[in-house]
PDB file of C-alpha atoms in Angstrom:
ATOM      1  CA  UNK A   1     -11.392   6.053   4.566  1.00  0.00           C
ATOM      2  CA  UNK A   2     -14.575   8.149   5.383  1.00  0.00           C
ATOM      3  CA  UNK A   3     -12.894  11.143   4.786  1.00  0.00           C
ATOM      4  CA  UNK A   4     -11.791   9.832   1.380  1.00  0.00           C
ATOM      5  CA  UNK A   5     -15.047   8.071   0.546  1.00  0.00           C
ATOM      6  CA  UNK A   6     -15.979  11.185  -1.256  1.00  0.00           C
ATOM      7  CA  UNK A   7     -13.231  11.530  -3.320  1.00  0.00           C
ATOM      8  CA  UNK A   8     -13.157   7.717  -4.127  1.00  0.00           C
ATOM      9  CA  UNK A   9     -16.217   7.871  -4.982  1.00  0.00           C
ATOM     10  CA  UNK A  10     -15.596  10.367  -7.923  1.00  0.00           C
ATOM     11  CA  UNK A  11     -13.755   7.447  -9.784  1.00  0.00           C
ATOM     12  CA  UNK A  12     -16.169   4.403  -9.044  1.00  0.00           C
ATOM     13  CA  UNK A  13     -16.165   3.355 -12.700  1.00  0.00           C
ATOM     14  CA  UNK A  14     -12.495   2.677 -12.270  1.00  0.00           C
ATOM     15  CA  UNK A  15     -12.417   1.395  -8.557  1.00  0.00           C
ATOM     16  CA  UNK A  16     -14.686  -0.984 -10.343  1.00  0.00           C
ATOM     17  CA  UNK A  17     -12.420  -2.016 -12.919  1.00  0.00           C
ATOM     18  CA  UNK A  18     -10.365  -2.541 -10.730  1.00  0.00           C
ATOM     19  CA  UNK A  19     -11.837  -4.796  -8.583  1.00  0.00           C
ATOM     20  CA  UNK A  20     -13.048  -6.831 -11.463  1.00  0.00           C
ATOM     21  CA  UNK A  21      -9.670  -7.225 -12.674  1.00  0.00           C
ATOM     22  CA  UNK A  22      -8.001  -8.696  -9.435  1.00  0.00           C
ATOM     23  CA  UNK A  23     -11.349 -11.094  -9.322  1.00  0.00           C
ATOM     24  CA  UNK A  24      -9.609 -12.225 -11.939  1.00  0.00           C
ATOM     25  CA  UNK A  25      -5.982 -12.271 -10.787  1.00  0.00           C
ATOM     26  CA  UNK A  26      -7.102 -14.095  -7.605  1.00  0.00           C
ATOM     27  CA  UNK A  27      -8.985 -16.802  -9.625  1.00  0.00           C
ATOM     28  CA  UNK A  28      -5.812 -17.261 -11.842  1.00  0.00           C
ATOM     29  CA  UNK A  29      -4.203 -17.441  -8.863  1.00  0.00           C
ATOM     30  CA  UNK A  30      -6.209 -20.069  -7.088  1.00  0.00           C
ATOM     31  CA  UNK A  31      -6.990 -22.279  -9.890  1.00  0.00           C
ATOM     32  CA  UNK A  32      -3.100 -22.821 -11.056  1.00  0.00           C
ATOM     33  CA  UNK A  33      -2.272 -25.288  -8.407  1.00  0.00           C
ATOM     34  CA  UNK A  34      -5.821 -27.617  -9.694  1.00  0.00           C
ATOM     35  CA  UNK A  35      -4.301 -27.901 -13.304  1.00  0.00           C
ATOM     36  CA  UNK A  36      -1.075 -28.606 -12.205  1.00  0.00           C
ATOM     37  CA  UNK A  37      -2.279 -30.981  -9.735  1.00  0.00           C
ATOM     38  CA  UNK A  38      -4.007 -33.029 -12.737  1.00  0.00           C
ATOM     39  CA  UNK A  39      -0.539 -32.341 -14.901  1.00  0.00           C
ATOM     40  CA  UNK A  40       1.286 -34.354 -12.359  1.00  0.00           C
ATOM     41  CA  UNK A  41      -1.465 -37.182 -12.212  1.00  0.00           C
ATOM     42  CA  UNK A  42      -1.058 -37.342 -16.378  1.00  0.00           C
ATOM     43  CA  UNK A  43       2.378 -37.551 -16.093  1.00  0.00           C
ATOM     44  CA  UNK A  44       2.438 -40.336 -13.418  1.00  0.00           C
ATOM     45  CA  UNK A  45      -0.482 -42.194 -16.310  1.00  0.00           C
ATOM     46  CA  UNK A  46       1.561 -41.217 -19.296  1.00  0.00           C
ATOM     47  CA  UNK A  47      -1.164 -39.192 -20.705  1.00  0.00           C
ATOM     48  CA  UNK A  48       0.076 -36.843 -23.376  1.00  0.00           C
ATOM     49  CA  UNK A  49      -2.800 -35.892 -24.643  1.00  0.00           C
ATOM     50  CA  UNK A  50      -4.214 -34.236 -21.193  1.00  0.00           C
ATOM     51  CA  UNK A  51      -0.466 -32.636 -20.165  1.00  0.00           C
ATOM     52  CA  UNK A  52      -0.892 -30.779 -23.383  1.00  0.00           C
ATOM     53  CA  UNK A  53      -4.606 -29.586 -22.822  1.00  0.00           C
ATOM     54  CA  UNK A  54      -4.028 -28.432 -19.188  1.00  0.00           C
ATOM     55  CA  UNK A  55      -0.526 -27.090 -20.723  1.00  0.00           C
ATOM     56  CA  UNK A  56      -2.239 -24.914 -22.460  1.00  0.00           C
ATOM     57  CA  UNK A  57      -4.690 -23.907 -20.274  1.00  0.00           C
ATOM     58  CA  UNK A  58      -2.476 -23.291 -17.627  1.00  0.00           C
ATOM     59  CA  UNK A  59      -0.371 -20.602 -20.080  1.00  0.00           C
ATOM     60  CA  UNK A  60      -3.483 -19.141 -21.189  1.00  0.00           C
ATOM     61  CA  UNK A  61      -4.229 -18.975 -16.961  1.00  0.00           C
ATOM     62  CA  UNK A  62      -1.282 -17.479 -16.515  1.00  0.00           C
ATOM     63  CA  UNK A  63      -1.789 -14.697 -19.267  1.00  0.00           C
ATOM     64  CA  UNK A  64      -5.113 -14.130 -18.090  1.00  0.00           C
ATOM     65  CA  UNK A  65      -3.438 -13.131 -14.660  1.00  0.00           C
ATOM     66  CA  UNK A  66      -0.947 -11.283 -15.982  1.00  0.00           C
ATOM     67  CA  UNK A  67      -3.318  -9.256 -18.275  1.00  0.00           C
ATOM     68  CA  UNK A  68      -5.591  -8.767 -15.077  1.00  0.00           C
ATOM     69  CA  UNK A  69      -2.541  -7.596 -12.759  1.00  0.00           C
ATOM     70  CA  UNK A  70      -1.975  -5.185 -15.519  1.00  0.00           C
ATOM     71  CA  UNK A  71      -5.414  -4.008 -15.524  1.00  0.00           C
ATOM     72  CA  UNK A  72      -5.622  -3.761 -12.083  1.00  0.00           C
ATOM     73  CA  UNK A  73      -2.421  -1.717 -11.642  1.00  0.00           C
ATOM     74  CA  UNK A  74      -3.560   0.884 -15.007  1.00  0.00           C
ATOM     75  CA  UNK A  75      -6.957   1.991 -12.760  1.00  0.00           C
ATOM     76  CA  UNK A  76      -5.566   1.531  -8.925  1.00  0.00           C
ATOM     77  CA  UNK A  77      -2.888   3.897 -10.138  1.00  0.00           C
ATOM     78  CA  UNK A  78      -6.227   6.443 -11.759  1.00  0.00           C
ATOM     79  CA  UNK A  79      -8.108   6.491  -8.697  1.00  0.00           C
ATOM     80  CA  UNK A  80      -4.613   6.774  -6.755  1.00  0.00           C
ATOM     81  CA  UNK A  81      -3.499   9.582  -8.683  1.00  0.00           C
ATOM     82  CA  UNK A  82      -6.964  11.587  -9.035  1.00  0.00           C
ATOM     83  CA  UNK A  83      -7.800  11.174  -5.285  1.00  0.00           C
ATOM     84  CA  UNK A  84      -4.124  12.630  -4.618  1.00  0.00           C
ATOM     85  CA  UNK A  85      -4.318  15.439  -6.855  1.00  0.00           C
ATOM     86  CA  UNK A  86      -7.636  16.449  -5.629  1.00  0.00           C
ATOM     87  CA  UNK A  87      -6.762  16.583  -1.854  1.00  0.00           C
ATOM     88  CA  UNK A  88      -3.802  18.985  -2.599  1.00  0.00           C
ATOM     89  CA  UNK A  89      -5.711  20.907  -4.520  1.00  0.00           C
ATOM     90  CA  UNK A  90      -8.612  21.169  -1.699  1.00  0.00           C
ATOM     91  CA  UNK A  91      -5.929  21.609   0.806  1.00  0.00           C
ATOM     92  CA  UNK A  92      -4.032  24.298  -0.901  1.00  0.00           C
ATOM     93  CA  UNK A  93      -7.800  25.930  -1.648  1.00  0.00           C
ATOM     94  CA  UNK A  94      -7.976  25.679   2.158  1.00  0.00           C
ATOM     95  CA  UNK A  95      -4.391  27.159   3.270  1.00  0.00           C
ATOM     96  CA  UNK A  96      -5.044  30.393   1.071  1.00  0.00           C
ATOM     97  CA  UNK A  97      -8.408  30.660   2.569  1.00  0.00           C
ATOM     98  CA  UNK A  98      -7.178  30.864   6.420  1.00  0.00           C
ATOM     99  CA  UNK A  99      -7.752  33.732   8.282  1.00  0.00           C
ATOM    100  CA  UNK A 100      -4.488  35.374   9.538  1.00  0.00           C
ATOM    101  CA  UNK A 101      -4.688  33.890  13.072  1.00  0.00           C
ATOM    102  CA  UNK A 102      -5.381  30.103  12.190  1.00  0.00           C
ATOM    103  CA  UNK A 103      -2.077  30.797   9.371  1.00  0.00           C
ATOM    104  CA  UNK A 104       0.225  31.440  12.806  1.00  0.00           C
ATOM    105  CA  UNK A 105      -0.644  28.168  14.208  1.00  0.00           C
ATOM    106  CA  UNK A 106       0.832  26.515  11.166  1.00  0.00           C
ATOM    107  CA  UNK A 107       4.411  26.581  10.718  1.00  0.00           C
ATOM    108  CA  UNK A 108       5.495  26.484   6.665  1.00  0.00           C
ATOM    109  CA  UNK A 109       6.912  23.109   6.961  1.00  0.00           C
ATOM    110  CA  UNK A 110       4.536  21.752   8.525  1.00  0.00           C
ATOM    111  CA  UNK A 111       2.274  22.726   5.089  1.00  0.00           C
ATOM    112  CA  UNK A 112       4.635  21.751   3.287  1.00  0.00           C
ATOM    113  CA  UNK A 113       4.648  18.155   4.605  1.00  0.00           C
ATOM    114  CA  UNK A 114       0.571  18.028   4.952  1.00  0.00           C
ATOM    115  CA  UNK A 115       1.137  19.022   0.859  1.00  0.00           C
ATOM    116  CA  UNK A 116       3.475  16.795  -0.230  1.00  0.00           C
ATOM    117  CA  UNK A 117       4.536  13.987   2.110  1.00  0.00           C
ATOM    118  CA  UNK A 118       1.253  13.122   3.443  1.00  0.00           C
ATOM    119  CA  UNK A 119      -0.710  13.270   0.215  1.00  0.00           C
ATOM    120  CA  UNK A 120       2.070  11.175  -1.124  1.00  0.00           C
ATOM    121  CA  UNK A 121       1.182   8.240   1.848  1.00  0.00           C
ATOM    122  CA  UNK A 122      -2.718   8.829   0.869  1.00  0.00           C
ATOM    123  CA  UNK A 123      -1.579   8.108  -2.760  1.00  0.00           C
ATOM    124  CA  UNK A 124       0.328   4.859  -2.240  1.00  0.00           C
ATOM    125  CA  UNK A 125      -2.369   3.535   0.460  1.00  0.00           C
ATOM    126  CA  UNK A 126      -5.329   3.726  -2.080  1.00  0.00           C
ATOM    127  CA  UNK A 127      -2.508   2.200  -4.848  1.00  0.00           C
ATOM    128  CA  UNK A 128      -1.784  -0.444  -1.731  1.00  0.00           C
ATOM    129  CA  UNK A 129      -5.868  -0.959  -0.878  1.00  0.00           C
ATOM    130  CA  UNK A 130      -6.927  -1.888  -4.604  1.00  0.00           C
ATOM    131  CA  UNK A 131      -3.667  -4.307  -5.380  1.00  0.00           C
ATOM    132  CA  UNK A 132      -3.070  -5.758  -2.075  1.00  0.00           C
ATOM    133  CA  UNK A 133      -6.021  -5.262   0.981  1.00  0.00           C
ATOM    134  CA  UNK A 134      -8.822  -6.342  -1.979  1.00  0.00           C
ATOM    135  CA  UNK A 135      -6.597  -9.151  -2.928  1.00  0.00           C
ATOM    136  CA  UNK A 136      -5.524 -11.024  -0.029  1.00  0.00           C
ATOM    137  CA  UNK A 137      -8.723 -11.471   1.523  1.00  0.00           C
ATOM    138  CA  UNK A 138     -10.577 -13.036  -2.003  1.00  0.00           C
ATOM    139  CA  UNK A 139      -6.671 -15.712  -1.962  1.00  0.00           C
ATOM    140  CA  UNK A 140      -7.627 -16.207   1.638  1.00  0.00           C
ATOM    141  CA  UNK A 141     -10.869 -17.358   1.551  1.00  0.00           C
ATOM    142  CA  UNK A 142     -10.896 -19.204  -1.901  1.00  0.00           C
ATOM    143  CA  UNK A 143      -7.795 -20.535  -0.987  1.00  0.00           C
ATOM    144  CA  UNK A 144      -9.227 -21.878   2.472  1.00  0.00           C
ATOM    145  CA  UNK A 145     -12.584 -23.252   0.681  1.00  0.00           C
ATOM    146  CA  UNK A 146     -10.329 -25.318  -1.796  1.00  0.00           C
ATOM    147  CA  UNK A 147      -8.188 -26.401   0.910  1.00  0.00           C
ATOM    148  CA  UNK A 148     -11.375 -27.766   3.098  1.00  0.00           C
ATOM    149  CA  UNK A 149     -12.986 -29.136  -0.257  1.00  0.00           C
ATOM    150  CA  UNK A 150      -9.215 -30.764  -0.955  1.00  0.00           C
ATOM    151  CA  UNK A 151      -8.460 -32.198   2.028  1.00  0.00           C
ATOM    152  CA  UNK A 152     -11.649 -31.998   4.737  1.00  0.00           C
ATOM    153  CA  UNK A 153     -10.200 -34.149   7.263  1.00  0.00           C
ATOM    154  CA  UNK A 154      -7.738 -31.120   8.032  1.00  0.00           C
ATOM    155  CA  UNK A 155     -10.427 -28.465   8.561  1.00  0.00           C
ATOM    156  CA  UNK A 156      -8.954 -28.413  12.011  1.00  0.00           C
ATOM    157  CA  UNK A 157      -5.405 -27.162  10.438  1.00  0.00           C
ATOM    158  CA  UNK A 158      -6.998 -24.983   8.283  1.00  0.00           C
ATOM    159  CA  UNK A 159      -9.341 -23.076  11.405  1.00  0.00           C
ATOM    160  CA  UNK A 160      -6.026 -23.023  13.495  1.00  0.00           C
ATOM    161  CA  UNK A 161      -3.446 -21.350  10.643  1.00  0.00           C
ATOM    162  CA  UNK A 162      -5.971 -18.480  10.198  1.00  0.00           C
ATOM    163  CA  UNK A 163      -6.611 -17.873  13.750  1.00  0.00           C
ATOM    164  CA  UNK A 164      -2.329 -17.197  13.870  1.00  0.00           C
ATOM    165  CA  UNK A 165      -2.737 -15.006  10.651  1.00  0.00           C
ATOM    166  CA  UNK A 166      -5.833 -13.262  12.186  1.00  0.00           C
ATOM    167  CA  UNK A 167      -3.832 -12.843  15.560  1.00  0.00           C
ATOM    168  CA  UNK A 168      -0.313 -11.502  13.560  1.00  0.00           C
ATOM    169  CA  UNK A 169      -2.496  -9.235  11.137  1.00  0.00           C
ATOM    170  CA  UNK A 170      -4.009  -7.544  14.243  1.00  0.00           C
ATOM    171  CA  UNK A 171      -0.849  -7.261  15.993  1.00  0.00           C
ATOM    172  CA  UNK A 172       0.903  -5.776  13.269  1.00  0.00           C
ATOM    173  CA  UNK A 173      -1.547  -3.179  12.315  1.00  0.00           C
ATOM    174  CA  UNK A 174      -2.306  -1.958  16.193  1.00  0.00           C
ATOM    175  CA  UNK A 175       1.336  -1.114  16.239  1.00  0.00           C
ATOM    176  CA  UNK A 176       1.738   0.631  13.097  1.00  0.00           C
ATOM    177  CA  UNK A 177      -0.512   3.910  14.079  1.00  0.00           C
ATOM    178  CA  UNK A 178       1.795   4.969  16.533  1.00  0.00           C
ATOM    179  CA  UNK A 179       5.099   4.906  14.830  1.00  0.00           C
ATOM    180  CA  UNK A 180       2.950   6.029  11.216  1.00  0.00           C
ATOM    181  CA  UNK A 181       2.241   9.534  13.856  1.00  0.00           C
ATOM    182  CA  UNK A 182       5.676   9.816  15.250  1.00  0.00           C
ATOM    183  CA  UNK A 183       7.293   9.271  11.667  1.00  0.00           C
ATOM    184  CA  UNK A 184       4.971  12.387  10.521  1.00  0.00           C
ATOM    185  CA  UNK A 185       6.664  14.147  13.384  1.00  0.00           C
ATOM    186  CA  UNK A 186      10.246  13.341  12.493  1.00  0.00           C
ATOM    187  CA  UNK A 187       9.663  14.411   8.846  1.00  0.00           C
ATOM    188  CA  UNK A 188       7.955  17.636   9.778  1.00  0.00           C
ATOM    189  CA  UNK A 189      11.365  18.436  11.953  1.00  0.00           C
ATOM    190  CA  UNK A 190      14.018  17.276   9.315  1.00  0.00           C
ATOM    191  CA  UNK A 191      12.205  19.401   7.158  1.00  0.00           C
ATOM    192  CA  UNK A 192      12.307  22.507   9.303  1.00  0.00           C
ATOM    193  CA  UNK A 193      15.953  21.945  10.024  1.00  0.00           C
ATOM    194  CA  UNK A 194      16.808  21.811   6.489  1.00  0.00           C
ATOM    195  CA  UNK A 195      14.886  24.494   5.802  1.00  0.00           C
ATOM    196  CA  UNK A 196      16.264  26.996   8.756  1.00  0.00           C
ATOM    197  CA  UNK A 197      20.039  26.128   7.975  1.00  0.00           C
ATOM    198  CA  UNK A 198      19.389  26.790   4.150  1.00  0.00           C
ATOM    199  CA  UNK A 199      17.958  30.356   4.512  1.00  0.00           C
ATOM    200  CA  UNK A 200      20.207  30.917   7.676  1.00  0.00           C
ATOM    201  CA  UNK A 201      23.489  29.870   6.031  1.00  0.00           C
ATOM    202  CA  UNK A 202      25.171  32.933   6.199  1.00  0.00           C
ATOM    203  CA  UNK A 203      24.008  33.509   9.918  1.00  0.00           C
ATOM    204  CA  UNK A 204      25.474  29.420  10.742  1.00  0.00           C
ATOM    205  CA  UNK A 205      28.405  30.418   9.074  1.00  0.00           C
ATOM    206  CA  UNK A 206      29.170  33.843  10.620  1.00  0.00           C
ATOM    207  CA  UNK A 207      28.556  32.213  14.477  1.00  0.00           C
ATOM    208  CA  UNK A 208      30.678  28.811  13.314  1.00  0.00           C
ATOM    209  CA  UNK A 209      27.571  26.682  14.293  1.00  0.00           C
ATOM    210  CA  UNK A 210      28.269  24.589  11.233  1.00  0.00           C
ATOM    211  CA  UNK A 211      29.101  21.625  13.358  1.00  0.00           C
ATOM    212  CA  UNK A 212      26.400  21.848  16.020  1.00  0.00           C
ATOM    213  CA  UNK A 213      23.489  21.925  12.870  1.00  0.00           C
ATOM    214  CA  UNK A 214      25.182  19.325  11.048  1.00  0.00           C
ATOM    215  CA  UNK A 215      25.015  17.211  14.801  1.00  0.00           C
ATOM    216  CA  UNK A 216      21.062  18.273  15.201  1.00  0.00           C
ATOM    217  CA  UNK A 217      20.556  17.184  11.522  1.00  0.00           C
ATOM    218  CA  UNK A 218      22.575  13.911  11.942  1.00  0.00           C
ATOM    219  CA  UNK A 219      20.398  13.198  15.092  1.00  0.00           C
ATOM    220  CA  UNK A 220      16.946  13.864  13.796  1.00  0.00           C
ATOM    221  CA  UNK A 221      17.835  11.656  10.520  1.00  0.00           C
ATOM    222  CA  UNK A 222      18.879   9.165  12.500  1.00  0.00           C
ATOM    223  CA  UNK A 223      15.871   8.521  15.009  1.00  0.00           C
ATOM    224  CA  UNK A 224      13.499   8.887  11.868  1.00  0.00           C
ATOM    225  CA  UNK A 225      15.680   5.961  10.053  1.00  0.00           C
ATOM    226  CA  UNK A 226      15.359   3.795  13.639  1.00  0.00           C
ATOM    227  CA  UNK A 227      11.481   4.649  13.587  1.00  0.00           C
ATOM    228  CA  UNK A 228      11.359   3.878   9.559  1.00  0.00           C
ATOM    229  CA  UNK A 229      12.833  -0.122  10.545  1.00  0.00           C
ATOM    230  CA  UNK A 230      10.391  -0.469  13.598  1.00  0.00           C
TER     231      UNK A 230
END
């Protein structure tokens, strides 16, 4: 994120936007389960009149969120897109400026995938970062302070159930670097196996290696579909 701070920061009026809008989702979120709670007490009272006010204000709740998830999704998708299409634009800048030595150290596919497949993960991470990483933590605590404020004689519950998310979150995430690098590897090599056999298809065809490639191919997809389910 350091080394996209910069071009994040390009786009603050709508990473702001955008954080303002799933404020706003979150507190939809959050305060549904309150007006339902005092639907079901009217009910159990027989009190029309206040099932139809907090009716109402639970639809208009609901549009609010929706509204706000739309809003949310219009500028995460802006700074997602912008920050993308600047990096490959810096990075192709970059490529053509490399002197002739530093250009033999890079094989074309594996430009090709620093162009297109990694930008592409950059994209959907900021697009994941502004809808989801910004969201869950504003549910987790307001959730967690209505909880207490609901029911404080289960703060004890509450402490122990985000310790186990705390300790799963962690877990998760220390094991995703490692297959996130060796599932860059596996698409760099599909990629230069597709690319060899398609300019050397006469040569493949002339020695009868059709079978071996197709085997090598079959292999590579195969490990990088086993890494993609890990």
């Amino acid at each position: 994120m350091r080394v996209l701070f910069p071009y994040i920061k390009k786009y603050r009026w709508d990473v702001i936007w955008s954080v303002l809008a799933i404020l706003i989702v979150a507190f939809a979120t959050l305060w549904q389960p309150h007006l339902l709670q005092v639907i079901m007490n009217a009910i159990m009272k027989n009190d029309k009149q206040t099932v139809w006010i907090n009716g109402l204000y639970l639809i208009g709740l609901a549009i609010i969120g929706i509204i706000g998830g739309i809003v949310n999704t219009i500028y995460a998708a802006r700074v997602a897109l912008g920050v993308a299409t600047d990096l490959r634009a810096d990075e192709y800048a970059k490529i053509q400026s490399l002197a002739y030595a530093d250009v033999e150290k890079f094989s074309p596919s594996n430009l090709v995938v620093r162009m297109t497949n990694d930008i592409n993960q950059v994209q959907q991470i900021i697009m994941g970062f502004f809808q989801q990483v910004t969201r869950i933590p504003i549910l987790f605590v307001g959730a967690v302070i209505l909880a207490i404020m609901t029911l404080p004689e289960l703060w004890w519950v509450i402490a122990v159930m985000m310790i186990l998310v705390f300790g799963v979150s962690f877990f998760s995430f220390s094991h995703m670097g490692k297959y996130f690098g060796r599932m860059q590897q596996l698409i760099e090599r599909v990629n230069t196996l597709a690319r060899e056999n398609l300019m050397g298809m006469r040569v493949v065809k002339s020695f009868v290696q059709g079978a071996n490639q197709i085997k090598t191919f079959a292999e590579s997809s195969d490990e990088m579909r086993d890494v993609s389910v890990k």
